[in-house]
Amino acid sequence: MGGPMKLDRIDVKILYELQKNGRITNVELAELVNLSPSPCLIRVKKLQAEGYIESYSAQINIRKLGPTLMVFTEITLKNHRHADFARFIAVIEKIAQVIECHLISGGYDYLLKFVTSGIEEYQTIMERLSDMDIGIDKYFSFVVLKSPIVKNHLPLTKLFPL
């Protein structure tokens, strides 16, 4: 077989539109990308089969459900062996309130994004992590006061102009 699928500008546009609205009908999508419905559906199915589309989900308005707290946390590990990183990740991935974890360059090792019911829950989680032997040297917390810009879609047509 010939390796990964080669995308063209229409494929990128399909991905761009689907990430903005995963519930769009095939007819509407075809119109937006200037295809007829049948070839559009064939492309979508191929993009799914090739793994470019991982899943579909709903964006939830968490503010409607009740108060929450978002915290970004910079974490530095004591040691930097492969086993230290693996031990840390094995614990972190089991914490439901950690919705993002990034290995970063610079003065810290990881940047985590937490969403909790409040400061008490966040503090409890961090105290538990500090008490565990997972190699945390230090951490700094940044409580989000307001999020004036949050985009749920990537600028695919700018990143991959074909």
Short mmCIF file of C-alpha atoms in Angstrom, two decimals:
data_model
loop_
_atom_site.label_atom_id
_atom_site.label_comp_id
_atom_site.label_asym_id
_atom_site.label_seq_id
_atom_site.Cartn_x
_atom_site.Cartn_y
_atom_site.Cartn_z
CA MET A 1 0.00 0.00 0.00
CA GLY A 2 1.03 3.61 -0.57
CA GLY A 3 1.31 4.94 2.99
CA PRO A 4 -0.78 7.74 4.44
CA MET A 5 -3.48 9.40 2.40
CA LYS A 6 -2.34 12.58 0.60
CA LEU A 7 -4.70 15.41 1.47
CA ASP A 8 -5.73 18.11 -0.94
CA ARG A 9 -7.30 21.50 -0.19
CA ILE A 10 -10.82 20.03 -0.29
CA ASP A 11 -9.91 17.39 2.34
CA VAL A 12 -8.47 20.11 4.59
CA LYS A 13 -11.60 22.22 4.08
CA ILE A 14 -13.78 19.21 4.97
CA LEU A 15 -11.80 18.69 8.18
CA TYR A 16 -11.99 22.40 8.97
CA GLU A 17 -15.76 22.50 8.56
CA LEU A 18 -16.39 19.24 10.44
CA GLN A 19 -14.40 20.38 13.47
CA LYS A 20 -16.51 23.54 13.61
CA ASN A 21 -19.78 21.61 13.28
CA GLY A 22 -19.70 17.83 13.55
CA ARG A 23 -23.49 17.68 13.12
CA ILE A 24 -23.48 19.34 9.72
CA THR A 25 -25.37 17.36 7.11
CA ASN A 26 -23.46 15.88 4.21
CA VAL A 27 -25.44 18.07 1.81
CA GLU A 28 -24.50 21.23 3.73
CA LEU A 29 -20.86 20.13 3.99
CA ALA A 30 -20.71 19.33 0.28
CA GLU A 31 -22.01 22.81 -0.50
CA LEU A 32 -19.40 24.47 1.73
CA VAL A 33 -16.52 22.60 0.09
CA ASN A 34 -17.89 22.86 -3.46
CA LEU A 35 -18.52 19.16 -4.06
CA SER A 36 -21.62 17.17 -4.83
CA PRO A 37 -22.92 15.14 -1.86
CA SER A 38 -21.78 11.69 -3.01
CA PRO A 39 -18.05 12.52 -3.53
CA CYS A 40 -18.12 14.54 -0.32
CA LEU A 41 -19.42 11.56 1.68
CA ILE A 42 -16.79 9.30 0.10
CA ARG A 43 -14.06 11.74 1.21
CA VAL A 44 -15.45 11.98 4.75
CA LYS A 45 -15.56 8.18 5.07
CA LYS A 46 -11.98 7.93 3.78
CA LEU A 47 -10.82 10.64 6.22
CA GLN A 48 -12.45 8.63 9.02
CA ALA A 49 -10.92 5.34 7.85
CA GLU A 50 -7.44 6.91 7.60
CA GLY A 51 -7.69 8.30 11.16
CA TYR A 52 -7.78 12.01 10.28
CA ILE A 53 -11.15 12.19 12.01
CA GLU A 54 -10.78 10.52 15.40
CA SER A 55 -14.26 11.05 16.81
CA TYR A 56 -17.27 13.32 17.07
CA SER A 57 -18.36 14.94 20.31
CA ALA A 58 -20.49 17.70 21.79
CA GLN A 59 -19.07 20.92 23.23
CA ILE A 60 -20.64 21.30 26.65
CA ASN A 61 -21.41 24.71 28.16
CA ILE A 62 -19.99 23.96 31.61
CA ARG A 63 -21.18 27.31 33.01
CA LYS A 64 -24.78 26.11 32.58
CA LEU A 65 -24.09 23.11 34.82
CA GLY A 66 -22.68 25.06 37.74
CA PRO A 67 -19.59 26.76 39.11
CA THR A 68 -16.18 25.33 38.21
CA LEU A 69 -12.56 26.33 38.54
CA MET A 70 -9.96 26.11 35.79
CA VAL A 71 -6.30 26.01 36.81
CA PHE A 72 -3.13 25.77 34.77
CA THR A 73 -0.34 24.09 36.73
CA GLU A 74 3.35 24.06 35.91
CA ILE A 75 5.10 21.01 37.32
CA THR A 76 8.81 20.28 37.64
CA LEU A 77 9.99 16.75 38.32
CA LYS A 78 12.93 15.97 40.63
CA ASN A 79 14.56 13.63 38.11
CA HIS A 80 14.40 13.42 34.35
CA ARG A 81 14.86 9.79 33.50
CA HIS A 82 12.42 8.04 31.20
CA ALA A 83 11.02 6.08 34.17
CA ASP A 84 10.35 9.33 36.08
CA PHE A 85 8.29 10.76 33.24
CA ALA A 86 6.45 7.45 32.75
CA ARG A 87 5.60 7.17 36.48
CA PHE A 88 4.27 10.73 36.54
CA ILE A 89 2.11 10.26 33.43
CA ALA A 90 0.74 6.92 34.68
CA VAL A 91 -0.73 8.71 37.71
CA ILE A 92 -1.80 11.94 35.98
CA GLU A 93 -3.74 10.21 33.21
CA LYS A 94 -6.03 8.64 35.84
CA ILE A 95 -7.11 12.02 37.25
CA ALA A 96 -10.36 12.97 35.52
CA GLN A 97 -9.95 16.64 36.45
CA VAL A 98 -6.75 16.86 34.37
CA ILE A 99 -8.09 17.63 30.93
CA GLU A 100 -4.75 18.46 29.29
CA CYS A 101 -1.16 17.52 30.01
CA HIS A 102 1.72 18.90 27.96
CA LEU A 103 5.44 18.12 28.18
CA ILE A 104 6.97 21.55 27.64
CA SER A 105 10.33 23.21 27.11
CA GLY A 106 11.64 25.92 29.39
CA GLY A 107 11.83 26.04 33.16
CA TYR A 108 9.16 23.40 33.86
CA ASP A 109 8.51 19.89 32.68
CA TYR A 110 4.73 19.76 32.39
CA LEU A 111 1.83 22.13 31.95
CA LEU A 112 -1.46 20.67 33.17
CA LYS A 113 -4.95 22.04 32.77
CA PHE A 114 -7.38 21.17 35.55
CA VAL A 115 -11.13 21.70 35.72
CA THR A 116 -12.48 21.17 39.23
CA SER A 117 -15.57 22.02 41.23
CA GLY A 118 -13.59 24.65 43.14
CA ILE A 119 -10.34 25.57 44.85
CA GLU A 120 -10.83 22.98 47.61
CA GLU A 121 -11.02 20.10 45.15
CA TYR A 122 -7.96 21.38 43.28
CA GLN A 123 -6.03 21.75 46.54
CA THR A 124 -6.98 18.23 47.62
CA ILE A 125 -5.75 16.80 44.32
CA MET A 126 -2.45 18.68 44.51
CA GLU A 127 -1.88 17.67 48.14
CA ARG A 128 -2.51 14.04 47.23
CA LEU A 129 -0.12 14.27 44.26
CA SER A 130 2.55 15.91 46.43
CA ASP A 131 2.23 13.13 49.01
CA MET A 132 2.57 10.40 46.39
CA ASP A 133 5.99 9.27 45.26
CA ILE A 134 5.66 10.33 41.63
CA GLY A 135 8.66 12.65 41.51
CA ILE A 136 7.14 16.12 41.77
CA ASP A 137 9.77 18.65 42.83
CA LYS A 138 7.64 21.80 42.68
CA TYR A 139 4.52 23.18 41.10
CA PHE A 140 2.97 26.56 40.44
CA SER A 141 -0.76 27.15 40.01
CA PHE A 142 -2.45 29.74 37.83
CA VAL A 143 -6.17 30.13 38.50
CA VAL A 144 -8.13 31.26 35.46
CA LEU A 145 -10.22 34.31 36.26
CA LYS A 146 -11.73 34.79 32.80
CA SER A 147 -11.28 33.30 29.33
CA PRO A 148 -12.01 36.02 26.78
CA ILE A 149 -10.90 33.84 23.86
CA VAL A 150 -11.38 30.08 23.66
CA LYS A 151 -11.45 28.43 20.26
CA ASN A 152 -12.55 24.85 19.90
CA HIS A 153 -11.29 24.44 16.37
CA LEU A 154 -7.84 24.57 14.82
CA PRO A 155 -6.98 26.99 11.99
CA LEU A 156 -6.45 24.10 9.56
CA THR A 157 -6.86 26.20 6.42
CA LYS A 158 -4.12 28.56 7.69
CA LEU A 159 -1.81 25.80 8.93
CA PHE A 160 -2.12 23.68 5.78
CA PRO A 161 -2.93 25.96 2.85
CA LEU A 162 -2.96 23.66 -0.17
#
